[in-house]
């Protein structure tokens, strides 16, 4: 394939994604700012929590010029996601994909309203996966895990817009400009779909709190062979007086499973820490001094 043919194929792909996704992306205006949003369900938009801030209503403008008022159904600052309910006509939903299937180097297209210019399209590649984005709610700090890093150009106003794959499936919600040539997007995957569903029903996301800080770490060969698991989470800090501390977890423990589900990174632990485990005895299996030990922690509710 010649350079010209390759460029034409690239252009055709980006153009096709733009035609598919752009009609489903809105520019949103609120009292204290604005950004972008994506139609993900009939009459509902998905955007960033930081786009809506503390506002409860605003106006969405679609690329065909249609305007509709919306109210904020719910926002979750700790995942930087928010759901809006449109009061009026809105396009059909965009197709959602699965960010867990992305690979580094894959083509992605960002669509939003940077600097107020609605329907703007930029393209690039997935430049890294598994990035972490620190966020804060009140006095509570948390890290959004598995954030997508892309070199598709993002500017103020892109936040809340769509990051789509080459098939026109929305795989991320653009959330931040990390630096020159670097953009970040919250992934659309099983975890965020669960957050979205919770926001639709309850308007907020309750989370359980263990009080541990950990980093991925490989398992010893004999343990890996016995368990079929290659990595766990090394505990580097246990918050004094927290559920993990009361349960007897120690710095240096290597966490293998939480609620009997294998974990290999912080996201694996967070997947188990939703509302239903608050106040329940949660089994945590750790490797300690060469032996596998079960401890039982009772998570409390995470509050800001």
Short mmCIF file of C-alpha atoms in Angstrom, two decimals:
data_model
loop_
_atom_site.label_atom_id
_atom_site.label_comp_id
_atom_site.label_asym_id
_atom_site.label_seq_id
_atom_site.Cartn_x
_atom_site.Cartn_y
_atom_site.Cartn_z
CA UNK A 1 0.00 0.00 0.00
CA UNK A 2 1.39 3.41 -0.97
CA UNK A 3 1.54 6.37 1.43
CA UNK A 4 -1.28 8.03 -0.49
CA UNK A 5 -3.46 4.92 -0.27
CA UNK A 6 -2.74 4.60 3.45
CA UNK A 7 -3.67 8.22 4.03
CA UNK A 8 -6.88 7.77 2.07
CA UNK A 9 -7.77 4.69 4.16
CA UNK A 10 -7.04 6.64 7.35
CA UNK A 11 -9.13 9.58 6.16
CA UNK A 12 -12.01 7.34 5.17
CA UNK A 13 -12.01 5.68 8.58
CA UNK A 14 -11.93 8.95 10.54
CA UNK A 15 -14.63 10.46 8.31
CA UNK A 16 -16.85 7.41 8.76
CA UNK A 17 -16.48 7.57 12.56
CA UNK A 18 -17.22 11.29 12.52
CA UNK A 19 -20.41 10.76 10.49
CA UNK A 20 -21.51 7.97 12.83
CA UNK A 21 -20.78 9.55 16.21
CA UNK A 22 -21.06 13.34 15.77
CA UNK A 23 -24.91 13.42 15.68
CA UNK A 24 -24.95 11.79 19.15
CA UNK A 25 -22.63 14.37 20.79
CA UNK A 26 -23.99 17.59 22.29
CA UNK A 27 -22.51 20.83 23.50
CA UNK A 28 -23.79 21.48 27.02
CA UNK A 29 -24.12 24.83 28.79
CA UNK A 30 -24.60 25.27 32.52
CA UNK A 31 -24.62 28.26 34.84
CA UNK A 32 -20.94 27.91 35.71
CA UNK A 33 -19.49 26.59 32.47
CA UNK A 34 -19.99 23.88 29.92
CA UNK A 35 -18.49 21.09 27.88
CA UNK A 36 -19.70 18.15 25.86
CA UNK A 37 -21.94 15.11 26.40
CA UNK A 38 -22.88 11.90 24.60
CA UNK A 39 -26.35 10.40 24.11
CA UNK A 40 -25.99 6.90 25.58
CA UNK A 41 -29.64 5.96 26.19
CA UNK A 42 -32.98 7.26 24.98
CA UNK A 43 -33.26 10.78 26.42
CA UNK A 44 -30.09 10.51 28.50
CA UNK A 45 -26.64 12.07 28.14
CA UNK A 46 -23.33 11.00 29.66
CA UNK A 47 -20.74 13.62 30.58
CA UNK A 48 -18.09 14.39 33.20
CA UNK A 49 -19.00 15.20 36.79
CA UNK A 50 -16.60 18.14 36.67
CA UNK A 51 -18.51 19.56 33.70
CA UNK A 52 -21.76 19.82 35.69
CA UNK A 53 -20.08 20.78 38.98
CA UNK A 54 -22.81 21.70 41.43
CA UNK A 55 -25.35 22.75 38.78
CA UNK A 56 -28.62 20.87 38.43
CA UNK A 57 -29.79 21.94 34.97
CA UNK A 58 -28.63 23.37 31.68
CA UNK A 59 -29.10 23.32 27.92
CA UNK A 60 -27.81 20.81 25.36
CA UNK A 61 -27.26 21.78 21.72
CA UNK A 62 -26.88 19.03 19.12
CA UNK A 63 -24.99 19.35 15.86
CA UNK A 64 -28.20 19.73 13.83
CA UNK A 65 -28.96 22.88 15.85
CA UNK A 66 -31.63 21.28 18.05
CA UNK A 67 -31.64 22.57 21.63
CA UNK A 68 -33.09 20.85 24.68
CA UNK A 69 -33.06 21.57 28.39
CA UNK A 70 -31.73 18.93 30.73
CA UNK A 71 -31.54 18.20 34.42
CA UNK A 72 -28.72 16.41 36.21
CA UNK A 73 -29.89 12.95 37.26
CA UNK A 74 -26.74 12.13 39.18
CA UNK A 75 -23.01 12.75 39.32
CA UNK A 76 -20.12 10.75 40.70
CA UNK A 77 -17.02 12.91 41.18
CA UNK A 78 -14.89 9.90 42.08
CA UNK A 79 -15.30 8.43 38.59
CA UNK A 80 -15.83 11.86 36.97
CA UNK A 81 -19.08 10.70 35.36
CA UNK A 82 -22.52 12.33 35.35
CA UNK A 83 -25.88 11.47 33.79
CA UNK A 84 -28.24 14.09 32.34
CA UNK A 85 -31.95 13.71 31.47
CA UNK A 86 -33.00 15.62 28.37
CA UNK A 87 -36.39 17.35 28.41
CA UNK A 88 -37.20 17.46 24.72
CA UNK A 89 -36.08 15.91 21.45
CA UNK A 90 -32.71 14.21 21.33
CA UNK A 91 -30.88 11.98 18.84
CA UNK A 92 -30.82 8.21 19.17
CA UNK A 93 -28.15 6.78 21.49
CA UNK A 94 -24.61 6.20 20.33
CA UNK A 95 -23.30 2.65 20.38
CA UNK A 96 -21.14 1.98 23.44
CA UNK A 97 -18.05 -0.20 23.13
CA UNK A 98 -15.70 -1.86 25.61
CA UNK A 99 -12.50 -0.03 26.48
CA UNK A 100 -11.06 -3.21 27.98
CA UNK A 101 -10.52 -4.43 24.40
CA UNK A 102 -8.42 -1.44 23.34
CA UNK A 103 -4.74 -1.90 22.50
CA UNK A 104 -1.94 0.65 22.43
CA UNK A 105 -1.55 2.13 18.96
CA UNK A 106 -5.22 1.68 18.06
CA UNK A 107 -6.93 4.51 16.17
CA UNK A 108 -9.36 6.60 18.22
CA UNK A 109 -11.42 9.66 17.34
CA UNK A 110 -12.38 12.41 19.82
CA UNK A 111 -15.59 14.35 19.20
CA UNK A 112 -16.78 17.26 21.31
CA UNK A 113 -17.09 21.01 21.62
CA UNK A 114 -13.62 22.41 22.34
CA UNK A 115 -13.65 26.14 22.99
CA UNK A 116 -17.38 26.09 22.23
CA UNK A 117 -16.99 24.82 18.65
CA UNK A 118 -19.52 21.97 18.54
CA UNK A 119 -18.97 18.87 16.44
CA UNK A 120 -15.18 19.22 16.38
CA UNK A 121 -13.30 16.05 15.42
CA UNK A 122 -9.71 15.10 16.15
CA UNK A 123 -8.00 11.74 15.67
CA UNK A 124 -5.01 9.95 17.07
CA UNK A 125 -4.06 6.70 18.70
CA UNK A 126 -4.30 5.11 22.10
CA UNK A 127 -0.89 6.11 23.40
CA UNK A 128 -1.15 4.26 26.73
CA UNK A 129 -3.60 2.25 28.80
CA UNK A 130 -3.96 1.76 32.52
CA UNK A 131 -3.12 5.33 33.46
CA UNK A 132 -4.32 6.70 36.79
CA UNK A 133 -6.05 10.07 37.20
CA UNK A 134 -6.12 11.55 40.74
CA UNK A 135 -9.46 13.13 41.69
CA UNK A 136 -10.79 14.61 44.91
CA UNK A 137 -14.23 14.86 46.51
CA UNK A 138 -14.20 17.06 49.59
CA UNK A 139 -11.45 15.66 51.81
CA UNK A 140 -11.51 12.29 50.03
CA UNK A 141 -8.85 11.60 47.42
CA UNK A 142 -9.22 8.76 44.98
CA UNK A 143 -7.66 7.58 41.76
CA UNK A 144 -9.62 6.76 38.60
CA UNK A 145 -7.90 3.61 37.39
CA UNK A 146 -7.43 2.34 33.81
CA UNK A 147 -7.79 5.78 32.23
CA UNK A 148 -7.16 5.87 28.47
CA UNK A 149 -4.32 8.09 27.27
CA UNK A 150 -4.53 9.39 23.71
CA UNK A 151 -2.67 11.84 21.51
CA UNK A 152 -5.90 12.97 19.84
CA UNK A 153 -5.94 16.73 20.41
CA UNK A 154 -8.18 17.78 23.32
CA UNK A 155 -8.94 21.31 24.47
CA UNK A 156 -11.20 22.93 27.08
CA UNK A 157 -14.77 22.01 26.16
CA UNK A 158 -13.86 18.50 24.97
CA UNK A 159 -14.57 17.21 28.49
CA UNK A 160 -17.61 14.96 28.45
CA UNK A 161 -17.31 14.27 24.73
CA UNK A 162 -16.90 10.95 22.98
CA UNK A 163 -13.76 8.95 22.38
CA UNK A 164 -14.67 6.41 19.71
CA UNK A 165 -12.93 3.46 18.10
CA UNK A 166 -12.62 2.89 14.36
CA UNK A 167 -16.02 1.20 14.28
CA UNK A 168 -17.76 4.24 15.75
CA UNK A 169 -18.29 2.72 19.19
CA UNK A 170 -17.86 5.06 22.15
CA UNK A 171 -15.08 3.58 24.30
CA UNK A 172 -14.33 6.57 26.50
CA UNK A 173 -15.51 9.92 27.86
CA UNK A 174 -12.86 12.59 27.39
CA UNK A 175 -12.03 14.04 30.77
CA UNK A 176 -8.74 15.93 30.92
CA UNK A 177 -5.81 17.38 29.06
CA UNK A 178 -2.73 15.92 30.72
CA UNK A 179 -0.16 17.99 28.87
CA UNK A 180 1.05 18.86 25.40
CA UNK A 181 -0.17 16.11 23.08
CA UNK A 182 -1.70 14.05 25.89
CA UNK A 183 -5.40 13.59 26.58
CA UNK A 184 -7.16 11.32 29.05
CA UNK A 185 -10.54 9.62 28.88
CA UNK A 186 -12.59 7.66 31.41
CA UNK A 187 -13.06 4.20 29.90
CA UNK A 188 -16.43 2.76 29.01
CA UNK A 189 -16.29 -0.78 30.40
CA UNK A 190 -18.12 -3.07 32.80
CA UNK A 191 -17.15 -1.01 35.84
CA UNK A 192 -18.26 2.34 34.44
CA UNK A 193 -21.46 0.83 33.04
CA UNK A 194 -22.27 -0.26 36.57
CA UNK A 195 -21.62 3.28 37.81
CA UNK A 196 -23.86 4.71 35.08
CA UNK A 197 -26.67 2.28 35.93
CA UNK A 198 -26.41 3.25 39.59
CA UNK A 199 -26.57 6.95 38.77
CA UNK A 200 -29.69 6.36 36.67
CA UNK A 201 -31.48 4.59 39.51
CA UNK A 202 -30.12 6.25 42.66
CA UNK A 203 -28.53 9.51 41.50
CA UNK A 204 -25.30 8.77 43.34
CA UNK A 205 -22.82 5.94 43.87
CA UNK A 206 -22.22 4.56 47.34
CA UNK A 207 -18.83 2.93 47.77
CA UNK A 208 -17.29 0.74 50.39
CA UNK A 209 -14.03 1.70 52.06
CA UNK A 210 -11.23 -0.65 53.17
CA UNK A 211 -8.40 1.76 53.93
CA UNK A 212 -5.48 0.21 52.07
CA UNK A 213 -3.03 1.53 49.51
CA UNK A 214 -1.42 -1.04 47.24
CA UNK A 215 0.62 -1.55 44.10
CA UNK A 216 0.65 -4.46 41.62
CA UNK A 217 3.26 -7.09 42.40
CA UNK A 218 4.16 -10.49 40.87
CA UNK A 219 3.40 -13.67 42.77
CA UNK A 220 6.20 -16.12 43.63
CA UNK A 221 6.46 -18.87 41.03
CA UNK A 222 5.18 -21.61 43.32
CA UNK A 223 2.13 -19.57 44.35
CA UNK A 224 1.44 -18.57 40.76
CA UNK A 225 1.55 -22.22 39.71
CA UNK A 226 -0.75 -23.27 42.54
CA UNK A 227 -3.31 -20.49 42.07
CA UNK A 228 -3.08 -19.87 38.33
CA UNK A 229 -2.67 -16.18 39.18
CA UNK A 230 0.46 -14.28 38.17
CA UNK A 231 0.08 -11.05 40.19
CA UNK A 232 -1.55 -9.58 43.26
CA UNK A 233 -1.61 -6.25 45.10
CA UNK A 234 1.17 -5.49 47.56
CA UNK A 235 -0.12 -3.50 50.54
CA UNK A 236 2.12 -0.47 51.05
CA UNK A 237 -0.04 1.38 53.57
CA UNK A 238 -2.90 0.51 55.92
CA UNK A 239 -4.93 3.45 57.19
CA UNK A 240 -4.84 3.43 60.99
CA UNK A 241 -8.23 2.58 62.50
CA UNK A 242 -9.75 1.69 59.12
CA UNK A 243 -11.55 -1.56 58.23
CA UNK A 244 -8.37 -3.19 56.87
CA UNK A 245 -6.44 -2.23 59.99
CA UNK A 246 -9.15 -3.63 62.27
CA UNK A 247 -9.18 -6.85 60.21
CA UNK A 248 -5.45 -7.34 60.71
CA UNK A 249 -4.12 -6.52 57.24
CA UNK A 250 -0.49 -5.40 57.34
CA UNK A 251 1.87 -3.44 55.15
CA UNK A 252 3.77 -5.98 53.07
CA UNK A 253 0.83 -8.38 52.69
CA UNK A 254 0.26 -9.50 49.11
CA UNK A 255 -3.48 -9.48 48.41
CA UNK A 256 -4.55 -12.36 46.15
CA UNK A 257 -8.34 -12.20 46.28
CA UNK A 258 -11.09 -9.93 47.60
CA UNK A 259 -14.53 -11.51 48.02
CA UNK A 260 -12.96 -14.65 46.51
CA UNK A 261 -12.27 -12.78 43.23
CA UNK A 262 -8.62 -12.59 42.09
CA UNK A 263 -7.12 -9.09 42.09
CA UNK A 264 -3.95 -7.92 40.38
CA UNK A 265 -4.26 -4.13 40.64
CA UNK A 266 -6.11 -1.41 42.56
CA UNK A 267 -8.97 -1.50 40.05
CA UNK A 268 -9.51 -5.16 40.88
CA UNK A 269 -10.04 -4.25 44.54
CA UNK A 270 -12.26 -1.27 43.72
CA UNK A 271 -14.53 -3.47 41.60
CA UNK A 272 -15.52 -5.26 44.80
CA UNK A 273 -16.17 -2.10 46.82
CA UNK A 274 -19.69 -1.09 45.87
CA UNK A 275 -22.64 -0.45 48.17
CA UNK A 276 -23.71 -4.07 48.70
CA UNK A 277 -20.57 -4.97 50.69
CA UNK A 278 -20.85 -2.07 53.16
CA UNK A 279 -21.18 -3.56 56.63
CA UNK A 280 -20.61 -7.16 55.48
CA UNK A 281 -17.70 -9.46 56.32
CA UNK A 282 -15.54 -9.43 53.20
CA UNK A 283 -13.01 -12.26 52.83
CA UNK A 284 -9.54 -11.11 51.79
CA UNK A 285 -6.88 -13.70 50.98
CA UNK A 286 -3.29 -12.54 51.39
CA UNK A 287 0.15 -14.07 51.04
CA UNK A 288 2.04 -13.40 54.26
CA UNK A 289 5.50 -14.81 54.98
CA UNK A 290 4.98 -17.50 52.38
CA UNK A 291 1.60 -18.66 53.68
CA UNK A 292 -1.87 -17.87 52.34
CA UNK A 293 -4.02 -16.32 55.08
CA UNK A 294 -7.69 -15.38 55.09
CA UNK A 295 -8.75 -12.23 56.93
CA UNK A 296 -12.24 -10.80 57.14
CA UNK A 297 -12.72 -7.05 56.80
CA UNK A 298 -16.00 -5.17 57.27
CA UNK A 299 -15.99 -2.21 54.85
CA UNK A 300 -17.57 1.06 55.90
CA UNK A 301 -19.14 3.61 53.56
CA UNK A 302 -16.72 5.96 51.84
CA UNK A 303 -17.66 9.54 52.67
CA UNK A 304 -16.19 12.80 51.38
#
